[in-house]
Amino acid sequence: MVPSRRTWNLGATPSLRGLWRVGRAGEPEPGMARPAPASPAARPFPHTGPGRLRTGRGRDSPAGGDEDSSTRSAARPALAQCRALSVDWASPGSPHRLYLTLQVEHLKQKLISQAQEVSRLRSELGGTDLEKHRDLLIVENERLRQEMRRCEAELQDMRAKPAVPCTGCEHSQESAQLRDKLSQLQLEVAENKGLLSELNLEVQQKTDRLAEVELRLKDCLAEKAQEEERLSRRLRDSHETIASLRAQSPPVKYVMKTVEVESSKTKQALSESQARNQHLQEQVAMQRQVLKEMEQQLQSSHQLTAQLRAQITMYESELERAHGQMLEEMQSLEEDKNRAIEEAFARAQVEMKAVHENLAGVRTNLLTLQPALRTLTNDYNGLKRQVRGFPLLLQEALKSVKAEIGQAIDEVNSNNQELLRKYRRELQLRKKCHNELVRLKGNIRVIARVRPVTKEDGEGPEATNAVTFDPDDDSIIHLLHKGKPVSFELDKVFSPKASQQDVFQEVQALITSCIDGFNVCIFAYGQTGAGKTYTMEGTLENPGINQRALQLLFSEVQEKASDWEYTITVSAAEIYNEVLRDLLGQEPQEKLEIRLCPDGSGQLYVPGLTEFQVQSVEDINKVFEFGHTNRTTEFTNLNEHSSRSHALLIVTVHGVDGSTGLRTTGKLNLVDLAGSERVGKSGAEGSRLREAQHINKSLSALGDVIAALRSRQGHVPFRNSKLTYLLQDSLSGDSKTLMVVQVSPVEKNTSETLYSLKFAERVRSVELGPGSRRAELVSWSSQEHLEWEPACQTPQPSARAHSAPGSGTTSRPGSIRRKLQPSGKSRPLPV
Ligand code: ADP
Ligand code: MG
C-alpha cells in the first residue's frame, strides 16, 4: 500500500540534491514509465474535458493545488535539515543561508509550475485507455438502461391491458408478436450477458495490470526508501564529520573547505535524488489516484452490473410471469372455446333430436291429414258447385221471401184497417156512452156549494149559520129561513168543508168531454160574496176550476199525444151592462160584436177577440198575470166592478187524430156570473140601477135558454142577452152545462140563499119531463124574472148589493176579472 501524504516518512526526507533536481523537473526519471501524451484527435470524446472524464462524475478536483501542496510539504523536511545544518552558519545575513532560502523559494515555484504543467499535460493527453473503456461501458450501460426502460414500459402496457379472454385470432397474433419480441429480448439479454462477461474479463485484465503496476510501484518505493536511507545515512555521516571537524579548530577550516567542496557534490547528488524521489512520489501519487479512481469506477461498474443483472433477472422473471399468464389465459381461452363448442354441439344434438321428432310427428300428421284433405277437397268442390248455383237459389229465395213479406204486409194492412174500423167504432161507442152518461146525469146539472162563515160575515145573530146538510144524502140542503126550515134537492151539495179538488172532481168529466169535441159551459151563480170567484178562480195556493180544468186538459192532451195533436187556445171576455169587452185585448174600451160566420155554417164568432195559444200551465199563468196587470189600471174599484159583470174564460181545444185525420173542436166556457142579488128590490138608482137591470136581464135570459134547452123547445131565445148569445154554440146541441150555485151560510143572507137555491132547484126539476119542463120553466121564468122586472123599472135602493157579504172588499190574485185586461185583437202569448 502506498503511504498517504499525511503519513509521509520524515526519515526519508529528500536530500538537497533531490530538492535541487526538482527545480529541473519536467523531465522524466530515466527508466520510469510516463503516459505518452495523446493528441487531441486521438481522444474518444474531444468535447469532454480530461478532468471531467477522469472524475467521471462531473467534479473537477483541484489536482494542481494538491500537487503544489505536496511539493511544498516534500520540501519542508529538507529545509528543516538545512536549518539544522546551518545552526552555526545559517545566521541571518549569512550568504549560504540566503542562498539556500532563495534555492528553496525557487524550488517551490518550480514545484508549482511543474504541478501545473502536469495537470496541463494530463488535460491535454485525455483519459487513459481504461477511462475510454469506462466511458464506452457507461455509454453501453446507458443504452442497455434505455432498452430496459423500453422493455419495462412494454411490460407495463401488457400488464395494463385487461386480461380479456381471446376469442379470435387477433390475440393469438398479438401473443405471437409478443413471443417474438420476448425471444428478441432474450437474445438481446444473452448478447448483453456476453458483452458483460467480456467487460468483466476486460476489467479483470485491467485489475491484473493494476496489480502489476502496484507491485512495480511498491518496488520503486522500496528502492526509493533504500536510497533515502542510504542518503540519510550519508548525511548523518557528513554531519558527524562536520561536527567532529568543528571540534578540531585549526584543521577545521580545511576540513570545512573540503567538506564544503564535498558538500556541493553531495548536495548535488542529494538534490538529484530528491528530484528523482519527488518525481517518483508524484508518479506514485498519480498512479494511486488513477488506481483509486479505477477502483471506484470498477466498483461502480460492478454495482451497475449487479443492478443490471438484478434488473435483467427481474425482467426475465416478469417476462416469464407474463408469459405464464399469457399461456394460462390462452389455456383458459382454449378451454372456454372447447367447452362452448362442446355445449353448442350438445345443444345442436338435442335440437336436432327435437327437430327429428317434430319431423316424424309432422310426417305422421301429414299421413293422417291426407284423407281429411281429400274429404275437404271433395267438400270444397261440392261447395263450389253449390256456390255456382247460389245466385239462382238466392233469386228464388228472394222471390219467395218477397212474396211472403208482401203477403204479411197485406195481412198487416188488412189487420190495421180492421183495427182502425174497430177503433172508430169504439170511439163512436165511447162518445155515445158518454152522451148517454151525460144524458142520464142530465145535460144541465146543478150543484150547490156553501161557503164557510168568514170574518167578513161579522158576529152576532146575523152571522149565525142557517144552513145544514143531510148526513145520508149529499144532494139535500136544509135552510132555516125566518125560523122555518126549507129543504132543497139538487144534483150535489157541497158543504163548507168541501175542498176545491172535491168540487173539481164533480166537473172533471165535463172538462175531459171537451177534448172529445163537446162544448161545455160551467157557470158560477149566486149572490155577491157567496164564493163564485173563489170556486171558479180560487187562490194562487188553492186554484179553482179554471186553472185545474186547464191543467187537466194539458195532462189529457199529453196522454193522447201519441195519436192526437191538440191545440189549446184561450180568450178572456167580460160582459158589463150588455157590452162585450176583450179582457186580453190591447183596447179594453172597445165593444166587441158577436157575428155569424160568413161561411154559412151558422157558427158565431167575435171579431177582434184575442186568442192566446197555450201549451202549459205556465203559459196560462202568464196570460192571467198579463190580464191582471192591465185590468188593475182600468178599474179603480175592481171588486165592485167584478161583482156587476160576467167574466168568461173561453178555452178552445182543437184536435187532429194522426192516424184517422179525424178533427174535433171542443169549447169550454168557464163563467163567473155577476151577483144574483135582487138589486132592484133594494131601491138602486142611476148607474147601479142600470147595472142591476142588465144583470137581471142577462140572468133571466140564461134561465130562459136553459129552460128552453131542457124542455127541448124548437126555439131557444139565445139572442135575449149578450151572455146567452155568446154562449149559444156551447149551450145547444150536445153541449153540457153545469151550474154551481154558490150560497152564503149565515143568517143575514138567508133570503138570497133561499132565492138562489129555489132557482137551482127549479132549473134541475125542469128536466123531469119535456112537457112539464117547458111549463115549469115558463112559470119560473115568468114568475121570477118578470117578478123582478117592475123592481128593475122602479129604482130601488142598492142596499142589497152593498149588504152582500164581501162585496167590494174581496180581492183574489187568481181572479181573471182582476188579472186580465182588455188588449189587442190577436197577439202572441205575452212573455
Ligand atoms: P163572489 O165572487 O161570489 O162575490 P167571492 O168568491 O169573492 O164571492 O167570495 C167572498 C169571500 O168568501 C172571499 O173572501 C172568499 O175567499 C171567501 N170564500 C168563498 N168561498 C169560500 C170557500 N169555499 N172556502 C173559503 N173561503 C171562501
Ligand atoms: Mg166574484
Coordinates of C-alpha atoms and ligand atoms in Angstrom, one line a residue, residues 527-534 639 642-643 645 672-675 810 812 815 817, ligand 2:
Q527 CA -175.2 36.5 -4.7
T528 CA -172.1 38.6 -4.4
G529 CA -169.8 37.3 -1.8
A530 CA -171.2 33.7 -1.9
G531 CA -167.9 32.3 -3.3
K532 CA -168.4 32.3 -7.1
T533 CA -164.9 33.7 -7.9
Y534 CA -163.4 31.5 -5.3
N639 CA -164.2 44.2 -6.7
S642 CA -166.3 42.4 -10.9
S643 CA -169.5 41.6 -8.9
S645 CA -170.2 41.9 -14.7
D672 CA -168.1 33.7 -13.3
L673 CA -171.6 35.4 -13.3
A674 CA -172.4 38.7 -11.9
G675 CA -174.0 38.8 -8.5
T810 CA -162.7 40.7 -1.7
R812 CA -158.0 37.4 -5.1
S815 CA -159.1 36.5 -10.4
R817 CA -161.5 39.8 -13.8
Ligands
MG2 MG -166.8 37.5 -7.6

